[in-house]
XYZ file of C-alpha atoms in Angstrom:
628
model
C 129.600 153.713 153.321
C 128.625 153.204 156.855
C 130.010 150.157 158.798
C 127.145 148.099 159.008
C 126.969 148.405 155.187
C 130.649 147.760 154.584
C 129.626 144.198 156.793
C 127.267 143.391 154.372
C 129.443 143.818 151.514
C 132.276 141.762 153.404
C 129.941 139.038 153.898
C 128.109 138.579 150.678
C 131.893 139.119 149.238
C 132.170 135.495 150.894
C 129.660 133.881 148.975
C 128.605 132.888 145.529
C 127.282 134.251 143.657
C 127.987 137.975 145.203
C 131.815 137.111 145.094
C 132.138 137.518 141.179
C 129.996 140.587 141.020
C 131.709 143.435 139.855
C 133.011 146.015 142.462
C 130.595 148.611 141.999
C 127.650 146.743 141.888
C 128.663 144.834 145.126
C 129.329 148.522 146.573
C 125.646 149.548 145.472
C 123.757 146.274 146.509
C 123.895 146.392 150.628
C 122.145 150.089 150.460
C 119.652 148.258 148.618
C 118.911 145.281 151.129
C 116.451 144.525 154.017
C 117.923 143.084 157.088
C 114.969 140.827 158.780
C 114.901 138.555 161.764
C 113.220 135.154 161.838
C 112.573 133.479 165.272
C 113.348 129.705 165.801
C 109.763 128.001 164.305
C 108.777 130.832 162.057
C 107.649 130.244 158.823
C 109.960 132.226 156.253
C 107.677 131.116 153.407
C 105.000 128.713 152.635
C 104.301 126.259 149.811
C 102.055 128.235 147.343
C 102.693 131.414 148.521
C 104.454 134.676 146.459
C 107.558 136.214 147.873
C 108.363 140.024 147.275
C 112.441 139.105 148.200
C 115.212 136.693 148.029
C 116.705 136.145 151.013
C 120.169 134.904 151.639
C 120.878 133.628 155.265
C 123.434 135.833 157.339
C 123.650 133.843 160.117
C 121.251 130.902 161.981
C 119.541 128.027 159.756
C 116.688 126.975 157.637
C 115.175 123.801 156.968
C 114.110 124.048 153.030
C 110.840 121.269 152.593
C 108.872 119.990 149.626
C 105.021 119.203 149.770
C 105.247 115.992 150.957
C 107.301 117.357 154.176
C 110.639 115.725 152.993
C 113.585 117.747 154.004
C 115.135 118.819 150.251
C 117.896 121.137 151.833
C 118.769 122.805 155.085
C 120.408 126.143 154.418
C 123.398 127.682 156.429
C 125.051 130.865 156.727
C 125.679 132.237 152.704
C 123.158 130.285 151.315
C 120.427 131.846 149.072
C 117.035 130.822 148.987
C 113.347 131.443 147.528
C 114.872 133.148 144.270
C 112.590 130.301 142.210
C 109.601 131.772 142.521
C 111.153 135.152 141.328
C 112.657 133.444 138.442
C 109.539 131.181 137.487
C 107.096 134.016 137.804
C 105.098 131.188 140.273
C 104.538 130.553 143.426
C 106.658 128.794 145.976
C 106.868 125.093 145.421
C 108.967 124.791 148.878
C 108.248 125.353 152.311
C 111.141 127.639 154.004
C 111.918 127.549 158.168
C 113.644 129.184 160.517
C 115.609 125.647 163.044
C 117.106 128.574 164.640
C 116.660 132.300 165.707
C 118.008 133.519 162.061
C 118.856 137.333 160.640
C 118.690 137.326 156.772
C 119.379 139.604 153.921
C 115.968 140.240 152.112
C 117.239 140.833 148.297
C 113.823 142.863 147.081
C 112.102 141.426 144.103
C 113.100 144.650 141.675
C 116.487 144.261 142.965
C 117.241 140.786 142.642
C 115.594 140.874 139.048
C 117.744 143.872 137.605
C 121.126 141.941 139.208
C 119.702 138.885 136.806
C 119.317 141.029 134.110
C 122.642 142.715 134.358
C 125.038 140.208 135.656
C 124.495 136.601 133.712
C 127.008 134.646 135.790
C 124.790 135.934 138.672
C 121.602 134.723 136.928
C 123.311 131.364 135.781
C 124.420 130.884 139.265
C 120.908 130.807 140.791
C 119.286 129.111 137.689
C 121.724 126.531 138.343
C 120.644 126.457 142.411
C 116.792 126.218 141.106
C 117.712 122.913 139.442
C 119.948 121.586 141.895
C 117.258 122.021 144.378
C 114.609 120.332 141.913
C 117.162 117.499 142.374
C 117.280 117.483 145.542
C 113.549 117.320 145.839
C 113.349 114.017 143.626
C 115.432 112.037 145.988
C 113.288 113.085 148.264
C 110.501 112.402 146.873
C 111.930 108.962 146.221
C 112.582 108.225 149.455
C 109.478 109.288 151.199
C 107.573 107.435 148.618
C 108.399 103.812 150.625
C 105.495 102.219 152.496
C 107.332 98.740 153.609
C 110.916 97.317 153.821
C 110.647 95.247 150.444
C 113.311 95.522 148.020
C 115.041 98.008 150.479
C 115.727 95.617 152.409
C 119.874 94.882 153.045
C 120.938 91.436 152.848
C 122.465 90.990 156.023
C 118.687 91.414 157.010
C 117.937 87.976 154.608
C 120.543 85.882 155.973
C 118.742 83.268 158.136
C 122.427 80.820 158.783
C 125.833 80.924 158.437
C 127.055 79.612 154.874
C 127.203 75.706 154.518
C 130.253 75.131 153.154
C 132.519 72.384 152.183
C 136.174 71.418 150.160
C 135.534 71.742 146.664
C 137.948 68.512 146.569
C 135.137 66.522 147.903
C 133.014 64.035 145.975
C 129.320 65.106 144.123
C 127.903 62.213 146.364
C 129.844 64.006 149.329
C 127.990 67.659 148.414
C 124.911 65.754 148.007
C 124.458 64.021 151.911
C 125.777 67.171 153.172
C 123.497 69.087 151.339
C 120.525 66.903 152.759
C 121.664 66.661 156.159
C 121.965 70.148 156.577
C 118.622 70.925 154.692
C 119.819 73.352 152.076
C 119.802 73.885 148.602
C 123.421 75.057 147.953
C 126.929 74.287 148.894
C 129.557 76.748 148.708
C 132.910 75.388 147.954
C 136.308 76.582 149.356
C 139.926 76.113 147.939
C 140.787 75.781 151.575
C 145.120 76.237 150.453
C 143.374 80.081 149.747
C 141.862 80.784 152.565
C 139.867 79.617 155.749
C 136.688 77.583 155.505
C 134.361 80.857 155.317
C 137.242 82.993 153.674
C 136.156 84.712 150.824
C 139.374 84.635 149.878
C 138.716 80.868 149.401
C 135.439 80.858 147.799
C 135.882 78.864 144.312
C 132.307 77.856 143.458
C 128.738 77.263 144.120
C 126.699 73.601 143.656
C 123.438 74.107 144.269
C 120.213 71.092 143.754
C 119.378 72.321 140.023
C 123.245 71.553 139.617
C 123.263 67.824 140.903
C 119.405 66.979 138.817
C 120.940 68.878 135.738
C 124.626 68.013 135.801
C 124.889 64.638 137.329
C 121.313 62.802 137.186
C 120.109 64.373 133.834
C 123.602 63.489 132.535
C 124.813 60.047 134.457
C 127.713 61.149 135.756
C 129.918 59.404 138.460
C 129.246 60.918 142.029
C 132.489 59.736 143.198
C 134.061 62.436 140.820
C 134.879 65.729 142.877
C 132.075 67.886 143.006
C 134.572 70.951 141.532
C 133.231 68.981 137.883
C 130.064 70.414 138.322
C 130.189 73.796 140.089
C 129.269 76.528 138.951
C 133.146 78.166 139.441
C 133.988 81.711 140.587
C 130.334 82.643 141.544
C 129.415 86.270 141.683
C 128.916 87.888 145.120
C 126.936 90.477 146.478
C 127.931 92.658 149.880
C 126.475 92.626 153.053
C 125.008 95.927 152.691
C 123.496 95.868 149.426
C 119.945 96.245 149.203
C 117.569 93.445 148.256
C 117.052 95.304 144.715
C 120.809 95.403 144.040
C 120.908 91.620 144.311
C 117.840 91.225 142.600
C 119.272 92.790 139.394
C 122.480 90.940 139.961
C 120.195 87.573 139.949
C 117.939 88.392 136.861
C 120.714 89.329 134.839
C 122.605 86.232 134.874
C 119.877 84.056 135.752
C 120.663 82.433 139.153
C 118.723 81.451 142.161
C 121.596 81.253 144.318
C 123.847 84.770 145.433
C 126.896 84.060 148.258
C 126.842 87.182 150.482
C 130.486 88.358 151.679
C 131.148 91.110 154.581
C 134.618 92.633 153.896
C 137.041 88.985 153.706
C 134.341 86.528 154.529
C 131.134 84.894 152.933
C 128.351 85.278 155.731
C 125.534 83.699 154.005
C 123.935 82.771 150.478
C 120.362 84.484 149.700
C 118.255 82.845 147.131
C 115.844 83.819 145.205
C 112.757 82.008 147.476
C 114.491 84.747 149.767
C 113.322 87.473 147.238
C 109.869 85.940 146.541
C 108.894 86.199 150.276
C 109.702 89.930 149.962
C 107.685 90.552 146.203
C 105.150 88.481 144.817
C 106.106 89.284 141.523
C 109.645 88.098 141.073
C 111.031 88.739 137.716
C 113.996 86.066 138.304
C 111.276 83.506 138.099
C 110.096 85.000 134.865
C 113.180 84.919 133.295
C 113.889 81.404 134.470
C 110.084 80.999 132.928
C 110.834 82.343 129.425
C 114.663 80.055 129.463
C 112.466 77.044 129.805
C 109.408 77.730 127.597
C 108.933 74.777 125.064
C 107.387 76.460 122.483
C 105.985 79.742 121.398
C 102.307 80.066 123.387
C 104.641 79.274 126.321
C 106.379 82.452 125.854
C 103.452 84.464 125.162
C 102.211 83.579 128.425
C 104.963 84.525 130.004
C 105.267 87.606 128.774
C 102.012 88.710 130.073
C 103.455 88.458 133.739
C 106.058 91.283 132.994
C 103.376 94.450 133.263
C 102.799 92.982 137.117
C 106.351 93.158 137.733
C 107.190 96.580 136.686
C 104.321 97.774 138.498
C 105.642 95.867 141.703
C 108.366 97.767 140.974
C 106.540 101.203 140.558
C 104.936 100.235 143.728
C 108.555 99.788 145.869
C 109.840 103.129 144.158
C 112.538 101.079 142.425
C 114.887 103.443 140.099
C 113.349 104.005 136.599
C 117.131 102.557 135.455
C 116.818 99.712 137.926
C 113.338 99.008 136.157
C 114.331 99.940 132.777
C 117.081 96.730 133.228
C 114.438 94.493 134.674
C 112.233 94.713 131.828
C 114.914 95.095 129.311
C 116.356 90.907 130.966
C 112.913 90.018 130.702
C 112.820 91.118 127.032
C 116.402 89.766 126.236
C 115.453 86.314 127.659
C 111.901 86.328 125.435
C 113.899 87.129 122.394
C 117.247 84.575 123.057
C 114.439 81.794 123.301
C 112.825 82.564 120.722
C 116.453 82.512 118.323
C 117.279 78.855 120.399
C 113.109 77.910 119.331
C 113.680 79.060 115.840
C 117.082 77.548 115.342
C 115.665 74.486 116.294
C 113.196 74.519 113.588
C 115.131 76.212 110.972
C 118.266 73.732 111.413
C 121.852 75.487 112.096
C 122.980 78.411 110.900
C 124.894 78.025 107.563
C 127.849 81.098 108.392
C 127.569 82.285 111.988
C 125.796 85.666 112.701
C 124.992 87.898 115.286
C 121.010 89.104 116.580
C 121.601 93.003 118.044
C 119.000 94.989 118.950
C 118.879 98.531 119.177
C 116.933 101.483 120.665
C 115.820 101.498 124.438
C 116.369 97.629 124.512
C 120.342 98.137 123.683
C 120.242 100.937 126.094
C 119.088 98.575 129.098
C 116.020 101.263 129.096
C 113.248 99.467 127.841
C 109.552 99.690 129.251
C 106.206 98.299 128.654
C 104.895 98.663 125.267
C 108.164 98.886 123.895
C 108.145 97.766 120.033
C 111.113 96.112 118.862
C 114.386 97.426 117.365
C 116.710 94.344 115.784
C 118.819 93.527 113.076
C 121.131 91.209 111.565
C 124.976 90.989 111.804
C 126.154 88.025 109.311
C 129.486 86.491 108.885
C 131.449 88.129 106.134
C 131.313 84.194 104.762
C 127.411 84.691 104.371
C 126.209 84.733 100.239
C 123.166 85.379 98.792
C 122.211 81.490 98.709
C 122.216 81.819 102.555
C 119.318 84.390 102.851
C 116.518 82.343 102.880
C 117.513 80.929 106.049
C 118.067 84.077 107.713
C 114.605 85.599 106.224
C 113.032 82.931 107.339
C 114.693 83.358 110.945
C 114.127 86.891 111.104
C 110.358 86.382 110.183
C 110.063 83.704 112.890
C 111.707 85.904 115.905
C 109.686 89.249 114.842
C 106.750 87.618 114.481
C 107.535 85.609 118.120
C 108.447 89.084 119.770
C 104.520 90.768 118.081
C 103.125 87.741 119.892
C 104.281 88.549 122.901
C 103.775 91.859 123.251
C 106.467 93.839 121.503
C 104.857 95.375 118.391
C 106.654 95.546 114.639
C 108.531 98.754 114.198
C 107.000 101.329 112.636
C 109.936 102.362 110.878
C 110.627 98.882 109.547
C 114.035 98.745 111.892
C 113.936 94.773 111.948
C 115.912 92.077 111.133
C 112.832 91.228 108.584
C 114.166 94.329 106.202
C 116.970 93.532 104.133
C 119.136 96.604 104.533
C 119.403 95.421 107.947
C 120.893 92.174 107.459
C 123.841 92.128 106.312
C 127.764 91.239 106.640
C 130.099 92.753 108.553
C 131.842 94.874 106.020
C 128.775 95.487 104.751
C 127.678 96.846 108.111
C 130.959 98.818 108.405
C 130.744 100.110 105.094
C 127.201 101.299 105.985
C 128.423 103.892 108.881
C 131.115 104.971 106.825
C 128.589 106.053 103.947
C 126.393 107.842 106.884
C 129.718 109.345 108.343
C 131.095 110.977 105.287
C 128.011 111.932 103.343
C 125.882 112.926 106.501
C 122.319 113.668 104.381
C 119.569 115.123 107.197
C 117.309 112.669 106.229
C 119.277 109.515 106.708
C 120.635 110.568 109.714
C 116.687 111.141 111.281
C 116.500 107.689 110.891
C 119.761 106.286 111.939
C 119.490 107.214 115.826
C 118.965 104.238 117.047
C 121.604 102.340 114.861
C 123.958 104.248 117.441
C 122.695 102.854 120.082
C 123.439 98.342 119.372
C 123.917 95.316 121.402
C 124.998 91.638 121.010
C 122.134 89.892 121.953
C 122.787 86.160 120.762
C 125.048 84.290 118.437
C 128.570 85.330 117.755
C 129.197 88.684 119.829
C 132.472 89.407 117.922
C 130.614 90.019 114.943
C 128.904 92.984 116.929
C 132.109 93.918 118.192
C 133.763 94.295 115.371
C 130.823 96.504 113.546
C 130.499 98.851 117.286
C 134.591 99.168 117.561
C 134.640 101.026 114.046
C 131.715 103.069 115.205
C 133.616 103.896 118.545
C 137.003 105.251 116.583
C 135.231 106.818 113.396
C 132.544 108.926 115.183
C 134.634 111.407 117.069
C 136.215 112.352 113.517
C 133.276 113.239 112.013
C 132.597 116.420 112.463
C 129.786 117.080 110.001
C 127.833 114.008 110.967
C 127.877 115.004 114.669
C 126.589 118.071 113.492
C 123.663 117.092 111.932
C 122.889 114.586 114.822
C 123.384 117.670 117.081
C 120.660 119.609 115.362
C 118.168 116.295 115.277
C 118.725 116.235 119.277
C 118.125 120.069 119.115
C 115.140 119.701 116.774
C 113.513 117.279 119.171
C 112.305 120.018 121.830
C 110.837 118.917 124.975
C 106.884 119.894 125.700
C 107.601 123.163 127.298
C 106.051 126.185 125.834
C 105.706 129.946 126.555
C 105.092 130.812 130.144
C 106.819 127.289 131.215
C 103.080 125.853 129.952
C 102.867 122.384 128.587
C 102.654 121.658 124.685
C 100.394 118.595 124.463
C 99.718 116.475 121.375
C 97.153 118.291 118.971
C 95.667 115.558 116.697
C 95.090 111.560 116.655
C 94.219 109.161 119.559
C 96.467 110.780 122.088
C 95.147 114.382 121.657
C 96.063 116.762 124.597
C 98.341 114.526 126.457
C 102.097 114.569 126.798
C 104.483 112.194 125.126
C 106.630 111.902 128.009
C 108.969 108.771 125.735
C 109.488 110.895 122.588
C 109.796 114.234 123.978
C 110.503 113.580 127.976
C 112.814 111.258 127.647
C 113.911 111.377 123.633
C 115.884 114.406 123.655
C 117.736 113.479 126.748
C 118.701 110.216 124.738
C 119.694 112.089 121.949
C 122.262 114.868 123.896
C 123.669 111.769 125.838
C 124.154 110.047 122.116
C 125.897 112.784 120.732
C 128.387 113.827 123.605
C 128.524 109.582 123.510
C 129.717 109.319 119.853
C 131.877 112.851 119.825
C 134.042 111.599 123.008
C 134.330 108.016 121.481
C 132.561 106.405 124.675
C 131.332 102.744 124.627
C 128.460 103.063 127.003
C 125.166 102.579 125.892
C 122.804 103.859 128.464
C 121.820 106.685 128.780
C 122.705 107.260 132.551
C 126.004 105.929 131.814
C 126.583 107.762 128.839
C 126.126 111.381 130.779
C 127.931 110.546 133.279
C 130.951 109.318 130.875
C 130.520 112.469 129.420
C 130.920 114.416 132.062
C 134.414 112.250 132.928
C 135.486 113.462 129.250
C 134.762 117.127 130.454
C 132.833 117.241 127.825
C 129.391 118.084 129.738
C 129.919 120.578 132.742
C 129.233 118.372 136.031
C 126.497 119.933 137.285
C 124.255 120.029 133.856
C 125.603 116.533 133.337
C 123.248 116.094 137.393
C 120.519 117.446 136.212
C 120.084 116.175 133.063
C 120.446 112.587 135.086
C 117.946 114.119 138.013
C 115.647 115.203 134.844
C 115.698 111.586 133.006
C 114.680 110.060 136.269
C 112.236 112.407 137.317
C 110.212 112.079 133.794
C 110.852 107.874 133.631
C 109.467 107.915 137.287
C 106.192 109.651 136.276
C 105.715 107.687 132.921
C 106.531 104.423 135.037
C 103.342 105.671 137.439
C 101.129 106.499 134.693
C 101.748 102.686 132.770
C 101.296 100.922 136.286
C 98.367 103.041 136.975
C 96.844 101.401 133.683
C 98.578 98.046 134.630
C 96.040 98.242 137.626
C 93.150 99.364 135.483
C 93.760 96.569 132.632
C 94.494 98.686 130.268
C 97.367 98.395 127.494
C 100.330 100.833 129.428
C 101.777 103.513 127.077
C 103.601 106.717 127.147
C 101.023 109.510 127.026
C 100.081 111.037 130.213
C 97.142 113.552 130.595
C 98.070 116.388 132.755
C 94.988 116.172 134.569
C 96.333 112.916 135.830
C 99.456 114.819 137.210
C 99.892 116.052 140.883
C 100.476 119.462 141.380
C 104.163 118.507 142.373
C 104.626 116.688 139.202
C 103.439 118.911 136.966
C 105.780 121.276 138.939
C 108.956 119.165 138.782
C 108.205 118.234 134.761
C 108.129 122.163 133.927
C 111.753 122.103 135.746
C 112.621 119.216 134.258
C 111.873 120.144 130.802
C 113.621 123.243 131.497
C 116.903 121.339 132.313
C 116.337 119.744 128.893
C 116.294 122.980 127.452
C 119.565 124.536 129.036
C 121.062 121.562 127.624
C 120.159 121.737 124.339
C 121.185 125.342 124.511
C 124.710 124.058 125.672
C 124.791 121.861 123.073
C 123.947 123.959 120.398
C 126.979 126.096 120.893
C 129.150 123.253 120.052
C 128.138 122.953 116.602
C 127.792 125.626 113.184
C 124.311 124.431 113.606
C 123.018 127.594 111.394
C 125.322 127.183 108.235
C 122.695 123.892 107.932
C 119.796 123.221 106.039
């Protein structure tokens, strides 16, 4: 071998995926390679265009672009690049160029297949590169997709003041004048033996105006009793540098209007949520403070029509499809915790205590528009049958609130409204048990979602008690994670031969994709499983993969993509519903292709190939063919 073929070998011998090769096919492959020269500006390759090589960068750099122009990589010496449209039979969905004068090693299309072919780690390695880079190209995407500041936004950008604080040993009458001589709506309070006046160290509560009309007018209190009576104590904070959205979530989910900012030890400012509403003008922490106040049940209904404008104001500031799914899913936990409080109220109080979950995307903090409702009933082990008519009648009322409103009966009668879902606790317990040890296929198609549960209202314990037996049984039950392993398998995402889309054949939806029951479903389902098998207590799916991968139980990088692919398909559903927010028509999950970008369609085909791999992972965990 001649010397300037021994450098090659030395070099690619430094770099994956050429340094696992075996010895005599890394011996054969420089012979085999082109050596070509790019000059600084020079187009390698162009979006759309076939490539007869791989190339993988000797020396210089390349800047590695998406159709939109957003830098998705920038390659360096080692690197290997434009093997996906060798490996997706397609044309080039990037845009590769020289930044510098660079030499690379052209890897000829023949070549670089039969090294595929014969050496799987090889072929696994750039596979694996394809998706990263698919990745890569979403955050991109997701970035570039910003037309104003918005909900990016950081806080320290909000703050208008300096924090107006004061002792929380003074008197409510105290707070009060200070509040109205300094014009402001809130007071933070300092325990000033903890720390200076603006310490956050010190901070020990929050009085705001709703607190004095609610707390001391509404109720006649003394105003010469320290204002530390009615505080709200301990508030929750948000940094400096979090973005607008951040404390937006932070605000809907526990239904404030007032957020103290800290930077590092010290509380710089508060934002409220009139701070937000200059930035959106569809704020869902006025919703939610909306549905907590609603007086009756055509209150709520109206209310709930608002929520389709804020997810698409959402949509529209490229919010996270996680952020979003949360957003809708506190909207839809405050509709349903008024309605319980509306129907208590009419029904009188409950005779044993009890517990309202609810299950599905809602538990999973994933819920979007035209979501139907998932719920059921956790009773006391005190309740009897004598105590069923008041829970019947309770269940009717809240399902029949929730239709109103916009969330639709469950098709598959998973309510509170069905008996075999209200029920005791042991009875509950008891009920997992049955589906652990006697695992039939057909019970456990329907049980999915009874994996996935959440305390919404009444006595959380209850819930506790019922998911903390779930938690410690599940991992010991081999058999039944089997047979939910082959339901996740079984549940294929709409990818067929050639990488072409399967679309729906018959009914109302014809040729469109269901991008909620076979997008996102089977990524729900492989999260569930490696959830239950390692014993995890997260619910959401985001979470769940990434607890997963903690448990080395999913491989890091598929445990990325499969989070890159979940996002990818919940950002293009969320564009397709506010696209028929916009239009006035009722949003739902089945997108026509011809409504796709070329780019999306791209990234979906990728994305439903991640699903794939994964499934294929999965799949070797279990004695999946010894089942029926």
């Amino acid at each position: 071998m001649d010397t300037e073929l021994v450098e090659i070998r030395d070099f690619l011998a430094r770099h994956a995926p050429f340094d696992a090769l075996p010895r005599a096919t890394l011996d054969r492959l420089p012979a085999r390679l082109e050596v070509r020269y790019f000059r600084r500006g020079s187009q390698i390759l162009g979006i759309g265009q076939d490539t007869d090589a791989m190339f993988v960068l000797r020396s210089g750099a390349v800047d590695i672009r998406d159709r939109n122009g957003d830098l998705v990589e920038r390659a360096e010496s080692g690197t290997s690049f434009a093997m996906s449209p060798l490996l997706q039979g397609a044309p080039s969905a990037y845009e590769f160029t020289a930044i510098e004068d660079s030499l690379a090693l052209a890897v000829p299309a023949k070549v670089f297949l039969d090294l595929c072919a014969d050496e799987p780690a090889a072929k696994a390695f750039f596979d694996r590169r394809h998706r990263q880079r698919m990745s890569q190209a979403l955050v991109s995407s997701q970035l570039g997709e910003r037309t104003g500041p918005g909900l990016k936004t950081q806080a320290r950008d909000l703050l208008r003041r300096p924090p107006e604080t004061a002792s929380a040993a003074v008197s409510i009458r105290e707070a009060a004048e200070t509040m109205r001589r300094r014009g402001v709506s809130s007071l933070v309070l300092m325990d000033e033996r903890r720390g200076t006046a603006a310490d956050a160290g010190g901070l020990i509560g929050i009085v705001t105006d709703r607190d004095l009309r609610n707390r001391v007018l509404a109720e006649g209190r003394d105003p010469s009793q320290p204002v530390s009576h009615i505080m709200t104590p301990d508030p929750v904070t948000g940094s400096v540098d979090a973005l607008a959205f951040e404390l937006l979530m932070v605000m809907v989910d526990r239904n404030i209007h007032h957020l103290p900012i800290v930077d590092g030890d010290q509380v710089v400012g508060v934002v409220t949520s009139t701070d937000l509403m200059r930035l959106e003008n569809a704020n869902p922490i006025y919703l939610v403070g909306d549905v907590h106040k609603a007086a009756a049940l055509d209150d709520l209904v109206a209310f709930s029509r608002r929520l389709p404008q804020v997810v698409q104001q959402l949509v529209d500031e490229a919010a996270a499809p996680d952020d979003i799914g949360r957003v809708a899913t506190a909207v839809g936990d405050a509709i349903g915790r008024r309605l319980l409080e509306l129907a208590e109220a009419g029904l009188g109080a409950p005779p044993v205590p009890y517990c309202w979950v609810v299950m599905g995307s809602q538990a999973r903090l994933e819920q979007a528009l035209g979501s139907d409702q998932d719920h059921a009933l956790i009773l006391s082990d005190d309740a009897t049958a004598e105590h069923d008519d008041y829970f019947r009648a309770l269940a009717a009322t809240v399902s029949d609130g929730l239709a109103a409103c916009g969330y639709g009966y469950c098709s598959g009668e998973a309510m509170a409204t069905n008996p075999k879902w209200r029920q005791s606790v042991t009875h509950w317990r008891r009920t997992y048990s049955a589906w652990f040890k006697t695992p039939d296929p057909d019970a456990v198609l329907g049980t999915g979602i009874f994996f996935d549960m959440r305390a919404l209202y009444g006595d959380a314990d209850l819930c506790r008690v019922v998911q903390e037996h779930v938690r410690t049984q599940a991992p010991h039950q081999p058999a039944f994670l089997a047979h939910l392993a082959k339901r996740a398998l079984e549940n294929q995402p709409p990818l067929g031969f050639f990488r072409g889309f399967v679309l729906e054949r018959a009914g109302e939806h014809v040729a469109t994709l269901n991008l909620k029951h076979k997008g996102i479903g089977p990524i729900v389902d492989l999260a569930r499983v490696h959830a239950l098998a390692t014993g995890a207590a997260q619910l959401n799916t985001q979470a769940r993969l990434r607890a997963a991968a903690a448990a080395g139980r999913l491989n890091a990088d598929t445990a990325a993509e499969l989070s890159g692919a979940l996002e990818f398909i919940g950002r293009v559903r969320l564009r397709h519903q506010g696209r028929q927010v916009r239009a006035g028509s009722d949003p739902d999950n089945y997108v026509s292709p011809e409504e796709l970008t070329s780019f999306e369609k791209r990234h979906l085909r990728d994305a439903f190939q991640i699903v794939k791999h994964a499934q294929g992972v999965l799949a070797q965990s279990y004695p999946l063919h010894y089942m029926s």
